[in-house]
CSV table of C-alpha atoms and ligand atoms in Angstrom, one decimal:
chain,number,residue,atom,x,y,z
A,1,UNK,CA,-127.1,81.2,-153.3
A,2,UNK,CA,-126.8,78.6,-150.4
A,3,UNK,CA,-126.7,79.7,-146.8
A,4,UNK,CA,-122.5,80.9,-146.0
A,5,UNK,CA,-121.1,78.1,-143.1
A,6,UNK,CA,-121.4,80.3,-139.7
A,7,UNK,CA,-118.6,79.6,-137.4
A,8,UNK,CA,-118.7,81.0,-133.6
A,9,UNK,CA,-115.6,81.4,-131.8
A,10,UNK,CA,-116.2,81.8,-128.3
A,11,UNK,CA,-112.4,82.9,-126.7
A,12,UNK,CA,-110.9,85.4,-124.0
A,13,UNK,CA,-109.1,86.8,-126.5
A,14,UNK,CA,-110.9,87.5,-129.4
A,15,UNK,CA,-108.2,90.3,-130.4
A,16,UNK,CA,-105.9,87.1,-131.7
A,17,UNK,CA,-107.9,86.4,-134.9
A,18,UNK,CA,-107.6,90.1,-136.0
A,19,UNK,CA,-105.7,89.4,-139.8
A,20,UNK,CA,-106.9,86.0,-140.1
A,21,UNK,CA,-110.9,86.1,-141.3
A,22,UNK,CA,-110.3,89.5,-142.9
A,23,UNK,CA,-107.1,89.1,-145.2
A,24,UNK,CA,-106.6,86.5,-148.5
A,25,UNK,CA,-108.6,83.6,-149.5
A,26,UNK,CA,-110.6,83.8,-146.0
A,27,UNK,CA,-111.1,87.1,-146.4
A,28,UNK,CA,-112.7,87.2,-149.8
A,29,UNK,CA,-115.1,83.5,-148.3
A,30,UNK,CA,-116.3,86.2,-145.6
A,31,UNK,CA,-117.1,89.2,-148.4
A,32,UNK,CA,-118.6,87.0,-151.1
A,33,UNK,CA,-121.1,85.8,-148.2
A,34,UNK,CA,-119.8,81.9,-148.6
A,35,UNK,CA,-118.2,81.9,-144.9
A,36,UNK,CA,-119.8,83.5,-141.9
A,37,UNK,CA,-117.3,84.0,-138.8
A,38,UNK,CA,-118.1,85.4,-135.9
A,39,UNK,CA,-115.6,86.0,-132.8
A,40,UNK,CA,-117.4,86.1,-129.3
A,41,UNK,CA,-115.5,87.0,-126.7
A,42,UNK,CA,-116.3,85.5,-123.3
A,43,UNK,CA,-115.2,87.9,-120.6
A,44,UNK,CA,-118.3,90.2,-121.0
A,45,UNK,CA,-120.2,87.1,-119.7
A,46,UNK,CA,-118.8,86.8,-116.4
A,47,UNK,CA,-121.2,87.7,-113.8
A,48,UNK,CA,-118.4,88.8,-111.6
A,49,UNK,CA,-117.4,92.0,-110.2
A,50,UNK,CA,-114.8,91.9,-112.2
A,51,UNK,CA,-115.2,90.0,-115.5
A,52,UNK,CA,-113.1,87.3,-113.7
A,53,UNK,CA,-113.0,84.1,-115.8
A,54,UNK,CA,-110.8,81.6,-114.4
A,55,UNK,CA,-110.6,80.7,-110.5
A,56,UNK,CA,-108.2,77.9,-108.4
A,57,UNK,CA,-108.5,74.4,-108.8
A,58,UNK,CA,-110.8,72.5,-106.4
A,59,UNK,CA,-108.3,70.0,-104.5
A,60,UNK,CA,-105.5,72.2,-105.3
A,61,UNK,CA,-102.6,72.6,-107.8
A,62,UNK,CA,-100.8,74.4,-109.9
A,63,UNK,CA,-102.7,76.8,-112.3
A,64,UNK,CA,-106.0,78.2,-113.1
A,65,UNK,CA,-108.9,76.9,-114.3
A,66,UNK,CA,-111.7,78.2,-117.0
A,67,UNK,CA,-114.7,79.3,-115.2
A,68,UNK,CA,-118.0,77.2,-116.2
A,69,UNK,CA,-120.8,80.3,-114.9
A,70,UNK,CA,-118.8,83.0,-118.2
A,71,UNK,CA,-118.6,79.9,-120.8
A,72,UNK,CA,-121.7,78.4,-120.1
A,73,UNK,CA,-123.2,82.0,-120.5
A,74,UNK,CA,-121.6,82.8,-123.5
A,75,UNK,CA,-122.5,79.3,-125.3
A,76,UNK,CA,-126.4,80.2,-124.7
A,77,UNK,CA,-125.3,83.2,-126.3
A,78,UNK,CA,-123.6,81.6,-129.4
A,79,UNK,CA,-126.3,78.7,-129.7
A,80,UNK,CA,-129.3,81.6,-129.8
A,81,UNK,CA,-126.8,82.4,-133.3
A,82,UNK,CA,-126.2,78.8,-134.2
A,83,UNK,CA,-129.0,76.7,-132.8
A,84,UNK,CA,-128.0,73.7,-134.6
A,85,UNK,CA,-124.4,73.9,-134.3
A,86,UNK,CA,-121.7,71.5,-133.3
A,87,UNK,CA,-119.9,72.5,-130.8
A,88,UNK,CA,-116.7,71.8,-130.6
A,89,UNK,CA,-114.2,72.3,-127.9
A,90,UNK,CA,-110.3,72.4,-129.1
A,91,UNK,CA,-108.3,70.4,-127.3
A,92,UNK,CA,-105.0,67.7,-127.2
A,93,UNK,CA,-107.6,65.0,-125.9
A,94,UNK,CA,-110.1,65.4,-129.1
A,95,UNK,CA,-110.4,63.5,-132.4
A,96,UNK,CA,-107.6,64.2,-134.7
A,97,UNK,CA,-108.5,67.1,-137.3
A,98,UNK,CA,-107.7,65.5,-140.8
A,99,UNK,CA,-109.2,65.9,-144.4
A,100,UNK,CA,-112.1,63.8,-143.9
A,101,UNK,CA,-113.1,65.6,-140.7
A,102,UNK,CA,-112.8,68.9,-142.4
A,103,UNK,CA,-114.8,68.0,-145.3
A,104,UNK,CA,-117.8,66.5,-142.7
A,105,UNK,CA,-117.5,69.7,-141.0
A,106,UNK,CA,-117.7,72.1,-143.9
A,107,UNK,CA,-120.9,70.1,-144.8
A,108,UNK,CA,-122.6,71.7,-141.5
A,109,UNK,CA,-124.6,74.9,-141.3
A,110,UNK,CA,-123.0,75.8,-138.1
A,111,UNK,CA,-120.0,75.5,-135.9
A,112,UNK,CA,-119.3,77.0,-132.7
A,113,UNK,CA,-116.0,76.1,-131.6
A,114,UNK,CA,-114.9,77.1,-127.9
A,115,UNK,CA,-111.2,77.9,-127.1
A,116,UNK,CA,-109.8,76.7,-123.6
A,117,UNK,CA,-106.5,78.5,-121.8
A,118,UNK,CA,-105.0,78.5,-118.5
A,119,UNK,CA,-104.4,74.8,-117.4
A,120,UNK,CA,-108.2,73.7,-118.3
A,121,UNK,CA,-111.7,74.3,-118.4
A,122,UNK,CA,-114.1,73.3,-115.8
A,123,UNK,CA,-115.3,69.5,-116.7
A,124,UNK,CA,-119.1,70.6,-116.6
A,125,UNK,CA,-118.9,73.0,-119.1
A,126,UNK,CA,-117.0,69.6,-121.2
A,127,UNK,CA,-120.0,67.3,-119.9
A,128,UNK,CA,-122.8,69.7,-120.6
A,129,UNK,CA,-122.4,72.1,-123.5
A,130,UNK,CA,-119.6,70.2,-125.6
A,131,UNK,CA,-120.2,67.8,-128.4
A,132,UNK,CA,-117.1,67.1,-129.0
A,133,UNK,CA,-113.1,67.6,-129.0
A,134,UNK,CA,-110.7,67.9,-131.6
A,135,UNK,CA,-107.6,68.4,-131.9
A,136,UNK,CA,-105.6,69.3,-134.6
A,137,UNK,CA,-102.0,67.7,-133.5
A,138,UNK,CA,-99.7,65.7,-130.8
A,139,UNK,CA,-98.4,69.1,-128.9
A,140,UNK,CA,-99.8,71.1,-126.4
A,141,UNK,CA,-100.4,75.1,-127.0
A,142,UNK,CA,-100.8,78.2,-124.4
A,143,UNK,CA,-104.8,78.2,-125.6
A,144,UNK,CA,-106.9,76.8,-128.7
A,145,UNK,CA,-107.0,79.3,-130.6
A,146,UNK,CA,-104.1,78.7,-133.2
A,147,UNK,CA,-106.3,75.5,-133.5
A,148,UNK,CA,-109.8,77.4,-134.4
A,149,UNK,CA,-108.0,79.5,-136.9
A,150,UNK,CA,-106.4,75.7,-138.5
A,151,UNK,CA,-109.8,74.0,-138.3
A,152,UNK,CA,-111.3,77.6,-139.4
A,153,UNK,CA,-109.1,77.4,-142.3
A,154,UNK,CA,-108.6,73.9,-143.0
A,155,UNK,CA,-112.5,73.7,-143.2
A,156,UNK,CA,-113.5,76.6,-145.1
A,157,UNK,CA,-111.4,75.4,-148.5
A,158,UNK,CA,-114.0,72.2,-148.5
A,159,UNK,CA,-117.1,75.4,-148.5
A,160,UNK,CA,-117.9,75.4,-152.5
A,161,UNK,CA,-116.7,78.1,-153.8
A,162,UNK,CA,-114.0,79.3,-151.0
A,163,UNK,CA,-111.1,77.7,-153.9
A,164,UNK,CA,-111.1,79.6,-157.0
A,165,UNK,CA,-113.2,77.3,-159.3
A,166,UNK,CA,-110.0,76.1,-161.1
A,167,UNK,CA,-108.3,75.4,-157.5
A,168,UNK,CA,-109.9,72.4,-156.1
A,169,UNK,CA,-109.3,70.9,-153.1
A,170,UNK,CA,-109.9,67.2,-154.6
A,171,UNK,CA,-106.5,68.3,-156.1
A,172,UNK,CA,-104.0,68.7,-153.3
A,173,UNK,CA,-102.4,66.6,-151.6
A,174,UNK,CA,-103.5,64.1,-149.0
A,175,UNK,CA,-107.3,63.9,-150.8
A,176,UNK,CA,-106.0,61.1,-152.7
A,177,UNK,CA,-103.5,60.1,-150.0
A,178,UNK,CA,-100.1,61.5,-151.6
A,179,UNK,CA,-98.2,64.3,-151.5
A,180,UNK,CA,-98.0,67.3,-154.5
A,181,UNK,CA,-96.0,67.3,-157.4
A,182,UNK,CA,-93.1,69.6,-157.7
A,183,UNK,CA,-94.7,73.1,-159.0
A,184,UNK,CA,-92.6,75.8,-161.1
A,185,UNK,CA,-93.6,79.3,-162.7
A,186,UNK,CA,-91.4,81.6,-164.9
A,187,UNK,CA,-88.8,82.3,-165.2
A,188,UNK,CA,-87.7,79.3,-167.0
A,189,UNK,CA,-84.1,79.7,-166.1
A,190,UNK,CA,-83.4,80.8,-162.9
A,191,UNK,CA,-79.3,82.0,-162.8
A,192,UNK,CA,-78.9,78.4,-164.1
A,193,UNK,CA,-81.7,76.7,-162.3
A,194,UNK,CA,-83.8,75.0,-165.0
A,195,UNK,CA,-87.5,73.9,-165.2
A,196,UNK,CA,-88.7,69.9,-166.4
A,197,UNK,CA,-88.8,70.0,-170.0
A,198,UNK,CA,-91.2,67.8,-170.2
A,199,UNK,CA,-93.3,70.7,-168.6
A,200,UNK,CA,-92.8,73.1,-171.6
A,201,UNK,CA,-93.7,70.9,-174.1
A,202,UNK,CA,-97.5,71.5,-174.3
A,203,UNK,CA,-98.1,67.7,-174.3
A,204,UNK,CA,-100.6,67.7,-171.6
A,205,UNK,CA,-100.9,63.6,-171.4
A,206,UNK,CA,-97.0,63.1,-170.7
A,207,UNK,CA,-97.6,66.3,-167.9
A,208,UNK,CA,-100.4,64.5,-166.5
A,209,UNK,CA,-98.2,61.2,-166.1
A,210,UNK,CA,-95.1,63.1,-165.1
A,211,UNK,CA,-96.9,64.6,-162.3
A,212,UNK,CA,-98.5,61.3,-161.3
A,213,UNK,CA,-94.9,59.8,-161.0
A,214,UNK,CA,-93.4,63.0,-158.8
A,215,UNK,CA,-96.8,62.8,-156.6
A,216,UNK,CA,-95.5,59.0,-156.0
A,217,UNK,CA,-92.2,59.5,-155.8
A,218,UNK,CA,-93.0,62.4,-153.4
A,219,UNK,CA,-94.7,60.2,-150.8
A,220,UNK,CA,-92.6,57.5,-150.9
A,221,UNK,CA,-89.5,59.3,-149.9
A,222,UNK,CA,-91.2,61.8,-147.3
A,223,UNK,CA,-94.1,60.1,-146.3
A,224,UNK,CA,-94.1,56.1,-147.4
A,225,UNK,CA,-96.6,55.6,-144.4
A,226,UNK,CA,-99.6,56.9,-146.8
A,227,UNK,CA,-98.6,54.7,-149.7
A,228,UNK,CA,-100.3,51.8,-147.6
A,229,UNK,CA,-103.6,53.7,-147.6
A,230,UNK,CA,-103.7,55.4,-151.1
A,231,UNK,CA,-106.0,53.7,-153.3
A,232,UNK,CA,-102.9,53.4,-156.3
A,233,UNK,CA,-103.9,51.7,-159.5
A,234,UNK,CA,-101.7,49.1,-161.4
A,235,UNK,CA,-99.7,52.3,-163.8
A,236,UNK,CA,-99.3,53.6,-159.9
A,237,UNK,CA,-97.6,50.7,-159.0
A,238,UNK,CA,-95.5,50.1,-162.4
A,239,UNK,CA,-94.5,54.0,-161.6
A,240,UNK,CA,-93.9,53.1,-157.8
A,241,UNK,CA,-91.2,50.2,-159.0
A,242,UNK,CA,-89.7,52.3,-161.9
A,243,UNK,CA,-89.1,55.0,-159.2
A,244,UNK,CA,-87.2,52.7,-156.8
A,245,UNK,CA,-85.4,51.7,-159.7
A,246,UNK,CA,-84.6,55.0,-160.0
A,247,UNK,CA,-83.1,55.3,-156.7
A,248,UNK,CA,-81.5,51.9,-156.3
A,249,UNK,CA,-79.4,52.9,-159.5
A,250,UNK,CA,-78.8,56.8,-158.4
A,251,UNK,CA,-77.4,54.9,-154.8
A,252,UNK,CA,-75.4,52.1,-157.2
A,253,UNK,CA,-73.6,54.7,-159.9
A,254,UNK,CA,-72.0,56.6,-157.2
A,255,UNK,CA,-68.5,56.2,-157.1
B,1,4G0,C1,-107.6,71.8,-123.4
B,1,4G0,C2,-105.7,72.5,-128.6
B,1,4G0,C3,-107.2,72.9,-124.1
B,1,4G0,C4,-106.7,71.2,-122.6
B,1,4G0,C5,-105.7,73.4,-127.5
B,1,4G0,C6,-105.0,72.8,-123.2
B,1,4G0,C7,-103.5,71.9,-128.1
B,1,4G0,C8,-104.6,71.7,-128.9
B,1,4G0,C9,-105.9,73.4,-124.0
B,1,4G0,C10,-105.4,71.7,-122.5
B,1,4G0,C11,-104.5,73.5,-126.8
B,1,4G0,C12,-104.6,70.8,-130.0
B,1,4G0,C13,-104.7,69.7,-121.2
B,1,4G0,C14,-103.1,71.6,-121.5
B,1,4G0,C15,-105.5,74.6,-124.8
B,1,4G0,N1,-103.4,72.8,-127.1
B,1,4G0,N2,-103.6,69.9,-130.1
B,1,4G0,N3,-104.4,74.3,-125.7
B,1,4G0,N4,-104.4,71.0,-121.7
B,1,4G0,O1,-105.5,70.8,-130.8
């Protein structure tokens, strides 16, 4: 079997991930040896008196900032682990984590990904032991964490064999730019509530089509923006103009 991806988390507060690697899908990655995370806490590599890890800002100012002498220490540490990671620092200023970053990154043998907190992290540990920055969205957290256990995640369904081998990720939504079809299980009448009967049929062609027309119709009403990048063939389109069809009449017939 192939080598498991090994992920480094260097953190202050290694105590948040407790849950995430160990329960679920993540969970059984870790235990069939697929996904290899390790949480490294960085305090314990402050040569200070006392474990201190964060000091004023030079020039003055409001808040603290990260320490370089603890991280820098505790990177040597993670890189004698992962010698040919990247190492990525989470962070509002980084690349934007999407599917095509998370499927590059699964592709690696190793990750160390370093979480800042308090109002930032001393620029030479950035200049000198970083390769890059991502971050995962347009807000601002307390530290980046949450976003090593979303990259964590997000990455480890593109590891072979994380997904079930019936659930694959080529199959969800944004991997061919649009958004899921609607999904129901039993019971087929729910106090009234009713399932597609084209769903109950058995004719796995018309299901296969139906789907295809939700998925568009999907995107176009909550997210028309990735319509311009999906590569949509010409029943795509004939479904895309049906659809507003669809709508234009709903919008017309009401009285
Ligand atoms: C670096 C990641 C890290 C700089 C981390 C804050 C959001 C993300 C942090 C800051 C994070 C993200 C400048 C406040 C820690 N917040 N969007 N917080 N600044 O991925």
């Amino acid at each position: 079997m192939s080598d498991p991806l090994r992920i480094v988390i260097l953190t202050l507060f290694p105590e948040m991930f407790s849950g995430v690697f160990s329960t679920s899908i993540l969970g059984r990655a870790c235990e069939q040896g697929l996904l290899d995370v390790r949480l490294m806490d960085i305090r314990p590599y402050s040569a200070s008196k006392h474990k201190n890890t964060d000091d004023y800002p030079f020039g003055g100012g409001a808040g603290m900032v990260m320490m370089a002498q603890p991280v820098m220490d505790a990177m040597k540490a993670a890189e004698a682990v992962c010698p040919d990671a990247r190492r990525i620092y989470l962070g509002p200023r980084g690349k934007r984590l999407d599917t095509a970053l998370a499927r590059e990154l699964a592709a690696e043998k190793e990750l160390i990904l370093l979480c800042g907190h308090y109002e930032g992290m001393d620029q030479r540990v950035l200049d000198t032991c970083v390769d890059e920055e991502i971050s995962i969205g347009d807000y601002i957290l307390t530290g980046g964490e949450p976003a090593a256990m979303v990259l964590t995640d997000c990455v480890s369904r593109f590891v072979p064999g994380v997904l079930g081998s019936s659930d694959s990720p080529e199959e969800e939504s944004f991997s061919d730019g649009l958004l899921e079809y609607p999904q129901y299980t039993r019971p087929r009448d729910l106090n009234g509530l009713s399932v597609p009967e084209v769903l109950l049929n058995g004719d796995h062609a018309k299901i296969r089509s139906w789907r295809r027309k939700e998925s568009l119709r999907a995107t176009l009403r909550f997210r028309p923006d990735l319509l311009e990048k999906a590569s949509l063939t010409e029943e795509d389109r004939k479904m895309l103009r049906e659809i507003e069809k669809e709508m234009s009449d709903s919008c017309s017939s009401e009285s």
